[in-house]
Short mmCIF file of C-alpha atoms and ligand atoms in Angstrom, two decimals:
data_model
loop_
_atom_site.label_atom_id
_atom_site.label_comp_id
_atom_site.label_asym_id
_atom_site.label_seq_id
_atom_site.Cartn_x
_atom_site.Cartn_y
_atom_site.Cartn_z
CA MET G 1 76.90 30.55 -110.82
CA ILE G 2 77.33 28.08 -107.97
CA LEU G 3 75.36 27.65 -104.75
CA VAL G 4 77.38 27.14 -101.59
CA THR G 5 75.79 26.05 -98.30
CA GLY G 6 77.46 27.00 -95.01
CA GLY G 7 79.64 29.61 -96.70
CA ALA G 8 79.85 31.83 -93.61
CA GLY G 9 81.62 29.12 -91.60
CA PHE G 10 85.34 28.42 -91.46
CA ILE G 11 85.96 26.34 -94.59
CA GLY G 12 82.94 27.66 -96.52
CA ALA G 13 84.06 31.28 -96.14
CA ASN G 14 87.61 30.47 -97.18
CA PHE G 15 86.15 28.60 -100.16
CA VAL G 16 83.88 31.51 -101.22
CA LEU G 17 86.82 33.94 -101.04
CA ASP G 18 89.04 31.52 -102.95
CA TRP G 19 86.36 30.82 -105.57
CA ILE G 20 85.71 34.48 -106.33
CA ALA G 21 89.45 35.23 -106.50
CA ALA G 22 90.30 32.20 -108.66
CA GLU G 23 87.18 31.55 -110.76
CA GLY G 24 85.49 34.94 -110.64
CA THR G 25 81.96 33.63 -111.20
CA PRO G 26 79.07 34.43 -108.83
CA VAL G 27 78.28 32.51 -105.65
CA VAL G 28 74.94 32.24 -103.86
CA ASN G 29 75.79 31.58 -100.23
CA LEU G 30 73.01 29.96 -98.17
CA ASP G 31 73.87 29.97 -94.47
CA LYS G 32 71.70 29.80 -91.37
CA LEU G 33 74.24 31.78 -89.32
CA THR G 34 74.39 29.45 -86.35
CA TYR G 35 76.98 30.23 -83.66
CA ALA G 36 79.62 29.02 -86.19
CA GLY G 37 78.48 31.26 -89.05
CA ASN G 38 80.21 34.62 -89.15
CA PRO G 39 79.31 37.17 -91.83
CA GLY G 40 82.48 39.02 -90.80
CA ASN G 41 84.41 36.25 -92.57
CA LEU G 42 83.12 37.67 -95.85
CA ALA G 43 83.45 41.36 -95.05
CA SER G 44 85.81 41.88 -97.99
CA LEU G 45 82.97 40.88 -100.37
CA THR G 46 80.41 43.36 -98.98
CA HIS G 47 80.39 45.44 -102.16
CA ASP G 48 81.05 42.57 -104.58
CA ALA G 49 77.98 41.74 -106.67
CA ARG G 50 79.37 38.25 -107.28
CA HIS G 51 78.58 37.26 -103.68
CA ILE G 52 74.86 36.86 -102.95
CA PHE G 53 74.34 36.06 -99.29
CA VAL G 54 71.07 34.45 -98.17
CA LYS G 55 70.40 33.81 -94.49
CA GLY G 56 68.46 30.55 -94.34
CA ASP G 57 68.32 26.89 -93.46
CA ILE G 58 69.13 24.03 -95.85
CA SER G 59 66.02 22.35 -94.43
CA ASP G 60 63.79 25.22 -95.61
CA ARG G 61 62.73 23.45 -98.79
CA THR G 62 60.59 26.31 -100.06
CA LEU G 63 63.57 28.66 -99.82
CA VAL G 64 66.00 26.17 -101.39
CA ALA G 65 63.60 25.48 -104.28
CA LYS G 66 63.18 29.21 -104.89
CA LEU G 67 66.93 29.85 -104.89
CA LEU G 68 67.56 27.01 -107.33
CA VAL G 69 64.93 28.19 -109.80
CA GLN G 70 65.95 31.84 -109.47
CA HIS G 71 69.74 31.39 -109.83
CA GLN G 72 70.00 28.17 -111.92
CA PRO G 73 73.32 27.09 -110.36
CA GLU G 74 75.56 24.70 -112.27
CA ALA G 75 76.86 23.21 -109.03
CA ILE G 76 76.12 22.96 -105.31
CA VAL G 77 79.02 22.86 -102.85
CA HIS G 78 77.58 21.60 -99.58
CA PHE G 79 79.51 22.65 -96.46
CA ALA G 80 76.61 23.41 -94.08
CA ALA G 81 76.82 21.19 -91.02
CA GLU G 82 77.24 21.04 -87.30
CA SER G 83 80.98 20.36 -87.24
CA HIS G 84 82.35 20.07 -83.70
CA VAL G 85 82.80 16.60 -82.16
CA ASP G 86 82.65 17.86 -78.56
CA ARG G 87 79.33 19.62 -79.19
CA SER G 88 77.97 16.41 -80.72
CA ILE G 89 78.78 14.63 -77.46
CA HIS G 90 76.88 17.23 -75.42
CA GLY G 91 73.95 17.45 -77.86
CA PRO G 92 73.74 14.99 -80.76
CA GLY G 93 70.19 15.93 -81.82
CA GLU G 94 71.25 19.07 -83.65
CA PHE G 95 73.78 17.02 -85.61
CA VAL G 96 71.16 14.56 -86.83
CA GLN G 97 68.85 17.44 -87.70
CA THR G 98 71.34 19.48 -89.75
CA ASN G 99 73.76 16.90 -91.09
CA VAL G 100 71.32 14.09 -91.88
CA VAL G 101 67.83 15.61 -92.24
CA GLY G 102 69.22 18.88 -93.64
CA THR G 103 71.29 17.09 -96.27
CA PHE G 104 68.27 14.95 -97.16
CA ASN G 105 66.07 18.03 -97.60
CA LEU G 106 68.72 19.71 -99.73
CA LEU G 107 69.16 16.60 -101.88
CA GLU G 108 65.42 16.35 -102.48
CA GLU G 109 65.17 19.93 -103.75
CA VAL G 110 68.34 19.60 -105.82
CA ARG G 111 67.01 16.40 -107.38
CA THR G 112 63.78 18.15 -108.39
CA TYR G 113 65.71 21.10 -109.86
CA TRP G 114 68.24 18.87 -111.65
CA ALA G 115 65.40 16.91 -113.30
CA THR G 116 64.25 20.12 -115.01
CA LEU G 117 67.64 20.81 -116.61
CA ALA G 118 68.24 20.16 -120.30
CA GLU G 119 71.49 18.80 -121.71
CA PRO G 120 74.33 19.72 -121.53
CA ALA G 121 73.51 21.50 -118.22
CA LYS G 122 72.06 18.31 -116.78
CA SER G 123 75.11 16.08 -117.16
CA GLY G 124 77.46 18.98 -116.38
CA PHE G 125 75.72 19.65 -113.05
CA ARG G 126 77.52 18.65 -109.83
CA PHE G 127 76.48 18.21 -106.20
CA LEU G 128 79.74 18.33 -104.27
CA HIS G 129 79.36 17.03 -100.72
CA VAL G 130 82.07 18.06 -98.26
CA SER G 131 82.67 15.31 -95.72
CA THR G 132 85.30 14.19 -93.26
CA ASP G 133 87.88 11.45 -92.65
CA GLU G 134 86.17 10.84 -89.29
CA VAL G 135 83.62 8.58 -91.03
CA TYR G 136 86.35 5.92 -91.31
CA GLY G 137 86.83 5.58 -87.53
CA SER G 138 90.13 5.28 -85.69
CA LEU G 139 93.48 3.83 -86.84
CA GLU G 140 96.12 1.89 -84.89
CA PRO G 141 99.64 3.40 -85.04
CA THR G 142 100.84 1.05 -87.82
CA ASP G 143 97.60 0.84 -89.86
CA PRO G 144 97.72 2.17 -93.43
CA ALA G 145 96.08 5.58 -93.95
CA PHE G 146 92.39 5.83 -94.90
CA SER G 147 91.73 5.33 -98.61
CA GLU G 148 88.47 5.77 -100.50
CA THR G 149 87.73 2.06 -100.01
CA THR G 150 88.26 1.97 -96.23
CA PRO G 151 85.00 0.72 -94.64
CA TYR G 152 82.97 3.29 -92.71
CA ALA G 153 83.20 2.98 -88.90
CA PRO G 154 82.13 6.34 -87.40
CA ASN G 155 82.63 6.64 -83.64
CA SER G 156 81.22 10.02 -82.53
CA PRO G 157 77.68 11.34 -83.07
CA TYR G 158 79.28 13.94 -85.39
CA ALA G 159 81.05 11.28 -87.47
CA ALA G 160 77.92 9.10 -87.55
CA SER G 161 75.80 11.99 -88.80
CA LYS G 162 78.34 12.82 -91.53
CA ALA G 163 78.52 9.12 -92.51
CA ALA G 164 74.73 9.05 -92.81
CA SER G 165 74.80 12.11 -95.06
CA ASP G 166 77.53 10.54 -97.22
CA HIS G 167 75.34 7.44 -97.67
CA LEU G 168 72.36 9.56 -98.71
CA VAL G 169 74.50 11.44 -101.26
CA ARG G 170 75.79 8.15 -102.64
CA ALA G 171 72.25 6.75 -102.87
CA TYR G 172 71.03 9.80 -104.82
CA HIS G 173 73.65 9.05 -107.45
CA HIS G 174 73.03 5.32 -107.55
CA THR G 175 69.23 5.56 -107.54
CA TYR G 176 68.43 8.83 -109.33
CA GLY G 177 71.63 9.47 -111.30
CA LEU G 178 72.29 12.82 -109.57
CA PRO G 179 75.89 13.74 -110.49
CA VAL G 180 77.43 13.84 -107.01
CA VAL G 181 81.06 13.97 -105.88
CA THR G 182 82.01 13.46 -102.22
CA THR G 183 85.26 14.64 -100.66
CA ASN G 184 86.50 13.32 -97.29
CA CYS G 185 89.16 15.56 -95.84
CA SER G 186 91.31 15.61 -92.74
CA ASN G 187 91.43 18.28 -90.00
CA ASN G 188 91.55 21.75 -91.52
CA TYR G 189 93.37 24.71 -90.03
CA GLY G 190 93.98 28.27 -91.14
CA PRO G 191 92.44 31.76 -90.95
CA ARG G 192 88.85 32.28 -89.72
CA GLN G 193 88.43 29.05 -87.73
CA PHE G 194 86.09 29.37 -84.75
CA PRO G 195 88.14 29.06 -81.54
CA GLU G 196 86.31 25.97 -80.24
CA LYS G 197 88.68 23.86 -82.39
CA LEU G 198 92.14 22.90 -81.16
CA ILE G 199 94.42 25.20 -83.15
CA PRO G 200 92.65 28.59 -82.79
CA LEU G 201 91.75 27.72 -79.18
CA VAL G 202 95.41 27.15 -78.34
CA ILE G 203 96.58 30.29 -80.17
CA LEU G 204 94.07 32.54 -78.41
CA ASN G 205 94.47 30.95 -74.97
CA ALA G 206 98.27 31.22 -75.25
CA LEU G 207 98.02 34.90 -76.19
CA ASN G 208 95.84 35.47 -73.13
CA GLY G 209 97.99 33.45 -70.71
CA LYS G 210 95.22 30.86 -70.26
CA PRO G 211 95.67 27.07 -69.92
CA LEU G 212 96.16 25.11 -73.17
CA PRO G 213 93.84 22.11 -72.60
CA ILE G 214 95.16 18.80 -73.94
CA TYR G 215 92.74 15.90 -73.79
CA GLY G 216 94.08 12.64 -72.32
CA ASP G 217 97.80 12.01 -72.97
CA GLY G 218 98.00 14.32 -76.00
CA LYS G 219 99.18 11.49 -78.24
CA ASN G 220 96.11 11.32 -80.45
CA VAL G 221 97.15 11.83 -84.06
CA ARG G 222 95.43 13.92 -86.71
CA ASP G 223 96.41 14.79 -90.29
CA TRP G 224 96.40 18.59 -90.72
CA LEU G 225 95.27 20.16 -94.00
CA TYR G 226 95.74 23.88 -94.62
CA VAL G 227 92.34 25.32 -95.55
CA GLY G 228 93.70 26.99 -98.71
CA ASP G 229 94.85 23.59 -99.96
CA HIS G 230 91.43 22.15 -99.15
CA CYS G 231 89.80 24.86 -101.29
CA THR G 232 91.96 24.05 -104.33
CA GLY G 233 91.22 20.36 -103.74
CA ILE G 234 87.47 20.98 -103.77
CA ARG G 235 87.75 23.02 -106.96
CA ALA G 236 89.74 20.18 -108.58
CA ALA G 237 87.10 17.65 -107.51
CA LEU G 238 84.33 19.89 -108.80
CA HIS G 239 85.95 20.43 -112.20
CA LYS G 240 87.52 17.03 -112.79
CA GLY G 241 86.00 14.58 -110.30
CA ARG G 242 83.94 11.75 -111.73
CA PRO G 243 80.25 11.65 -110.71
CA GLY G 244 79.57 9.02 -108.07
CA GLU G 245 83.21 8.96 -106.90
CA THR G 246 84.68 9.91 -103.54
CA TYR G 247 88.06 11.60 -103.05
CA ASN G 248 90.17 11.76 -99.88
CA ILE G 249 91.87 15.13 -99.34
CA GLY G 250 94.77 15.26 -96.85
CA GLY G 251 97.69 17.45 -95.86
CA ASN G 252 100.47 14.83 -95.55
CA SER G 253 100.98 16.16 -92.01
CA GLU G 254 100.31 13.59 -89.31
CA LYS G 255 101.00 15.06 -85.87
CA THR G 256 100.16 14.24 -82.28
CA ASN G 257 98.15 16.92 -80.50
CA LEU G 258 101.15 17.63 -78.28
CA GLU G 259 103.32 18.22 -81.37
CA VAL G 260 100.72 20.64 -82.72
CA VAL G 261 100.49 22.59 -79.48
CA HIS G 262 104.29 22.75 -79.07
CA ALA G 263 104.62 24.01 -82.65
CA ILE G 264 102.14 26.82 -81.93
CA CYS G 265 103.96 27.70 -78.69
CA CYS G 266 107.32 27.89 -80.50
CA ILE G 267 105.94 30.22 -83.17
CA LEU G 268 104.35 32.43 -80.51
CA ASP G 269 107.60 32.52 -78.52
CA THR G 270 109.13 34.27 -81.54
CA LEU G 271 106.21 36.40 -82.73
CA HIS G 272 104.82 37.27 -79.28
CA PRO G 273 107.72 36.88 -76.83
CA ALA G 274 105.83 38.55 -73.98
CA GLY G 275 104.38 35.26 -72.70
CA ALA G 276 107.33 32.97 -73.53
CA PRO G 277 107.72 30.11 -73.01
CA HIS G 278 104.06 29.59 -73.92
CA ALA G 279 104.43 25.80 -73.46
CA LYS G 280 104.31 26.35 -69.69
CA LEU G 281 100.54 26.83 -70.15
CA ILE G 282 100.00 23.24 -71.40
CA THR G 283 97.45 21.55 -69.12
CA PHE G 284 96.34 17.93 -69.42
CA VAL G 285 92.57 17.61 -68.97
CA LYS G 286 90.01 14.80 -68.89
CA ASP G 287 89.85 12.93 -72.20
CA ARG G 288 87.01 13.28 -74.68
CA PRO G 289 84.67 10.23 -74.42
CA GLY G 290 85.32 7.82 -77.30
CA HIS G 291 88.28 9.93 -78.48
CA ASP G 292 89.57 8.49 -81.80
CA ARG G 293 93.27 7.72 -81.52
CA ARG G 294 94.54 8.33 -85.02
CA TYR G 295 93.36 9.64 -88.41
CA ALA G 296 95.51 9.58 -91.55
CA ILE G 297 94.65 10.19 -95.19
CA ASP G 298 96.00 8.53 -98.31
CA ALA G 299 95.37 11.20 -100.97
CA THR G 300 96.89 9.23 -103.87
CA LYS G 301 93.63 9.30 -105.85
CA MET G 302 93.51 13.12 -105.72
CA LYS G 303 97.06 13.22 -107.04
CA THR G 304 96.90 10.60 -109.77
CA GLU G 305 93.35 11.29 -111.00
CA LEU G 306 92.94 15.03 -110.44
CA GLY G 307 96.56 16.25 -110.34
CA TRP G 308 96.06 17.82 -106.88
CA GLN G 309 98.41 17.79 -103.92
CA PRO G 310 98.78 20.10 -100.92
CA GLN G 311 101.15 23.02 -101.40
CA GLU G 312 101.56 23.94 -97.75
CA GLN G 313 103.91 22.20 -95.30
CA PHE G 314 102.65 21.99 -91.71
CA GLU G 315 105.29 24.54 -90.61
CA THR G 316 104.50 27.09 -93.35
CA GLY G 317 100.73 26.70 -92.91
CA MET G 318 101.00 27.04 -89.15
CA ASN G 319 103.14 30.17 -89.41
CA LYS G 320 100.55 31.74 -91.73
CA THR G 321 97.75 30.74 -89.35
CA VAL G 322 99.33 32.12 -86.16
CA ASP G 323 100.25 35.28 -88.05
CA TRP G 324 96.63 35.70 -89.20
CA TYR G 325 95.25 35.46 -85.64
CA LEU G 326 97.87 37.94 -84.41
CA ASN G 327 96.94 40.43 -87.12
CA ASN G 328 93.14 40.12 -86.95
CA GLY G 329 92.37 41.29 -83.44
CA ALA G 330 89.05 42.85 -84.48
CA TRP G 331 87.81 39.52 -85.91
CA VAL G 332 88.93 37.74 -82.74
CA ARG G 333 87.22 40.27 -80.44
CA ARG G 334 83.91 39.91 -82.30
CA VAL G 335 84.07 36.12 -82.16
CA ILE G 336 84.81 36.00 -78.42
CA SER G 337 81.11 36.55 -77.80
CA GLY G 338 78.81 35.30 -75.07
CA GLU G 339 78.16 32.09 -77.02
CA TYR G 340 81.87 31.26 -77.13
CA ARG G 341 82.30 31.95 -73.43
CA ARG G 342 79.30 29.75 -72.55
CA TRP G 343 80.86 26.91 -74.56
CA MET G 344 84.16 27.25 -72.70
CA ASP G 345 82.33 26.99 -69.37
CA LEU G 346 80.39 23.91 -70.49
CA ASN G 347 83.30 21.99 -71.99
CA TYR G 348 86.21 22.94 -69.74
CA THR G 349 84.78 22.89 -66.23
CA THR G 350 87.04 19.93 -65.38
CA LEU G 351 90.46 21.47 -66.13
CA ARG G 352 92.93 19.74 -63.84
P1 NAD L 401 81.74 25.44 -89.37
O1 NAD L 401 81.07 24.86 -88.16
O2 NAD L 401 82.83 26.43 -89.18
O3 NAD L 401 80.66 26.12 -90.32
C1 NAD L 401 79.42 25.52 -90.61
C2 NAD L 401 78.57 26.56 -91.31
O4 NAD L 401 77.32 25.94 -91.65
C3 NAD L 401 78.24 27.78 -90.43
O5 NAD L 401 78.42 28.96 -91.17
C4 NAD L 401 76.77 27.57 -90.06
O6 NAD L 401 76.08 28.79 -89.85
C5 NAD L 401 76.26 26.82 -91.28
N1 NAD L 401 75.07 26.02 -91.01
C6 NAD L 401 74.89 25.16 -89.97
N2 NAD L 401 73.67 24.60 -90.04
C7 NAD L 401 73.05 25.11 -91.15
C8 NAD L 401 71.81 24.91 -91.77
N3 NAD L 401 70.89 24.07 -91.24
N4 NAD L 401 71.53 25.59 -92.90
C9 NAD L 401 72.44 26.44 -93.43
N5 NAD L 401 73.63 26.68 -92.89
C10 NAD L 401 73.95 26.02 -91.77
O7 NAD L 401 82.25 24.18 -90.19
P2 NAD L 401 83.58 24.01 -91.06
O8 NAD L 401 84.68 23.65 -90.16
O9 NAD L 401 83.70 25.15 -91.98
O10 NAD L 401 83.19 22.69 -91.88
C11 NAD L 401 82.52 22.77 -93.13
C12 NAD L 401 82.24 21.37 -93.63
O11 NAD L 401 83.46 20.66 -93.72
C13 NAD L 401 81.33 20.56 -92.71
O12 NAD L 401 80.45 19.81 -93.50
C14 NAD L 401 82.29 19.66 -91.95
O13 NAD L 401 81.67 18.45 -91.58
C15 NAD L 401 83.37 19.44 -93.00
N6 NAD L 401 84.70 19.15 -92.45
C16 NAD L 401 85.33 20.05 -91.61
C17 NAD L 401 86.61 19.77 -91.13
C18 NAD L 401 87.36 20.74 -90.26
O14 NAD L 401 88.49 20.44 -89.86
N7 NAD L 401 86.81 21.91 -89.94
C19 NAD L 401 87.23 18.57 -91.48
C20 NAD L 401 86.56 17.67 -92.29
C21 NAD L 401 85.30 17.99 -92.80
P1 TYD L 402 89.26 19.24 -82.91
O1 TYD L 402 89.90 20.50 -83.39
O2 TYD L 402 88.06 19.32 -82.04
O3 TYD L 402 88.99 18.33 -84.20
P2 TYD L 402 88.53 16.75 -84.30
O4 TYD L 402 88.05 16.28 -83.01
O5 TYD L 402 87.45 16.85 -85.31
O6 TYD L 402 89.72 16.00 -84.79
O7 TYD L 402 90.36 18.42 -82.11
C1 TYD L 402 91.58 18.04 -82.71
C2 TYD L 402 92.29 17.15 -81.71
O8 TYD L 402 92.63 17.94 -80.56
C3 TYD L 402 91.44 16.00 -81.19
O9 TYD L 402 92.27 14.85 -80.99
C4 TYD L 402 90.92 16.50 -79.85
C5 TYD L 402 92.06 17.39 -79.37
N1 TYD L 402 91.67 18.54 -78.51
C6 TYD L 402 92.33 18.75 -77.30
O10 TYD L 402 93.25 18.00 -76.92
N2 TYD L 402 91.96 19.83 -76.55
C7 TYD L 402 90.96 20.68 -76.93
O11 TYD L 402 90.64 21.63 -76.18
C8 TYD L 402 90.30 20.46 -78.18
C9 TYD L 402 89.20 21.37 -78.66
C10 TYD L 402 90.71 19.38 -78.96
#
């Protein structure tokens, strides 16, 4: 039995599905169901007794304590967070509340529970904290990729709140001995991602003949990690990672945003020729304030220590992703709710 937080979101849901398929042991899934949480992501597990869904907040310490005592998990995999940089610019308070205070509350209850465990459960227990490469700040074009020893330099309220949570997790190991492992991954893409993020936004806008908004000059660089590869990476870190260590998980796929958007347009030109060439929809818009120029991940430690490396190439992962959005119209229709439309109005009023 493991307890996952935020398992109705993009990566969490992919992880729960992957875990049950690959490991087969039960998962308690604690998720508040914010705008980003979508129970429809887990529809295929509706009648599967191995998935126990609990709607609740990681900051509800009474609830967390009860779940820990009731289910006696051997690990926590902590995904729950506010995750979108642009939203953190419009409203940072929620990010501090969930990512920092929420992680603190969760750590406190987990520490209390862990103290009650007897050996070997106690030393076998893991708190796996899912974090981001954004805590390392921005790279110049010729800088080496982020490694686990790169100093923290978060630039957005989102990145700062994740950095704060990473420091708390680290401190709980150093001070209390809690067996934690932290993973810092690059930008994920794949099925079930909420269309506020670049890749699903571009796919859905292109299908609907809407502008494809590119911030600034479109030359910002991200490393793209297919979500299925991220899930196997987390499982490797959970099973083989050393307590107190951090592991960088990347996709070996550095691309400018323009390259990403052109790749999506090319795939759609073949799979959905009606709107071709989709690249005619590309629209340069006002840049994001403080927009980090480049992220890149050196995942050597994952490879040498844990034997993990990504299986997906950018092209194969992107083909799978576009194909998934084309074939899951019902999921897309449910997600394009009032909340999503309000966000589009707030963030993209300055399309030029
Ligand atoms: P997401 O926004 O899609 O999902 C977050 C989930 O957490 C949602 O289901 C939401 O309902 C839930 N949640 C939010 N606040 C909660 C609370 N207080 N209590 C319980 N549940 C709560 O996020 P994602 O993209 O799946 O990211 C998951 C994790 O991975 C996050 O910690 C994020 O920082 C990290 N990460 C994401 C990416 C990426 O590219 N998406 C990259 C690096 C790291
Ligand atoms: P995003 O998916 O928001 O992830 P992050 O900011 O965490 O890296 O954005 C990925 C990149 O795409 C980032 O450089 C910002 C850019 N971007 C656009 O150019 N247009 C958009 O509409 C969005 C949402 C992002």
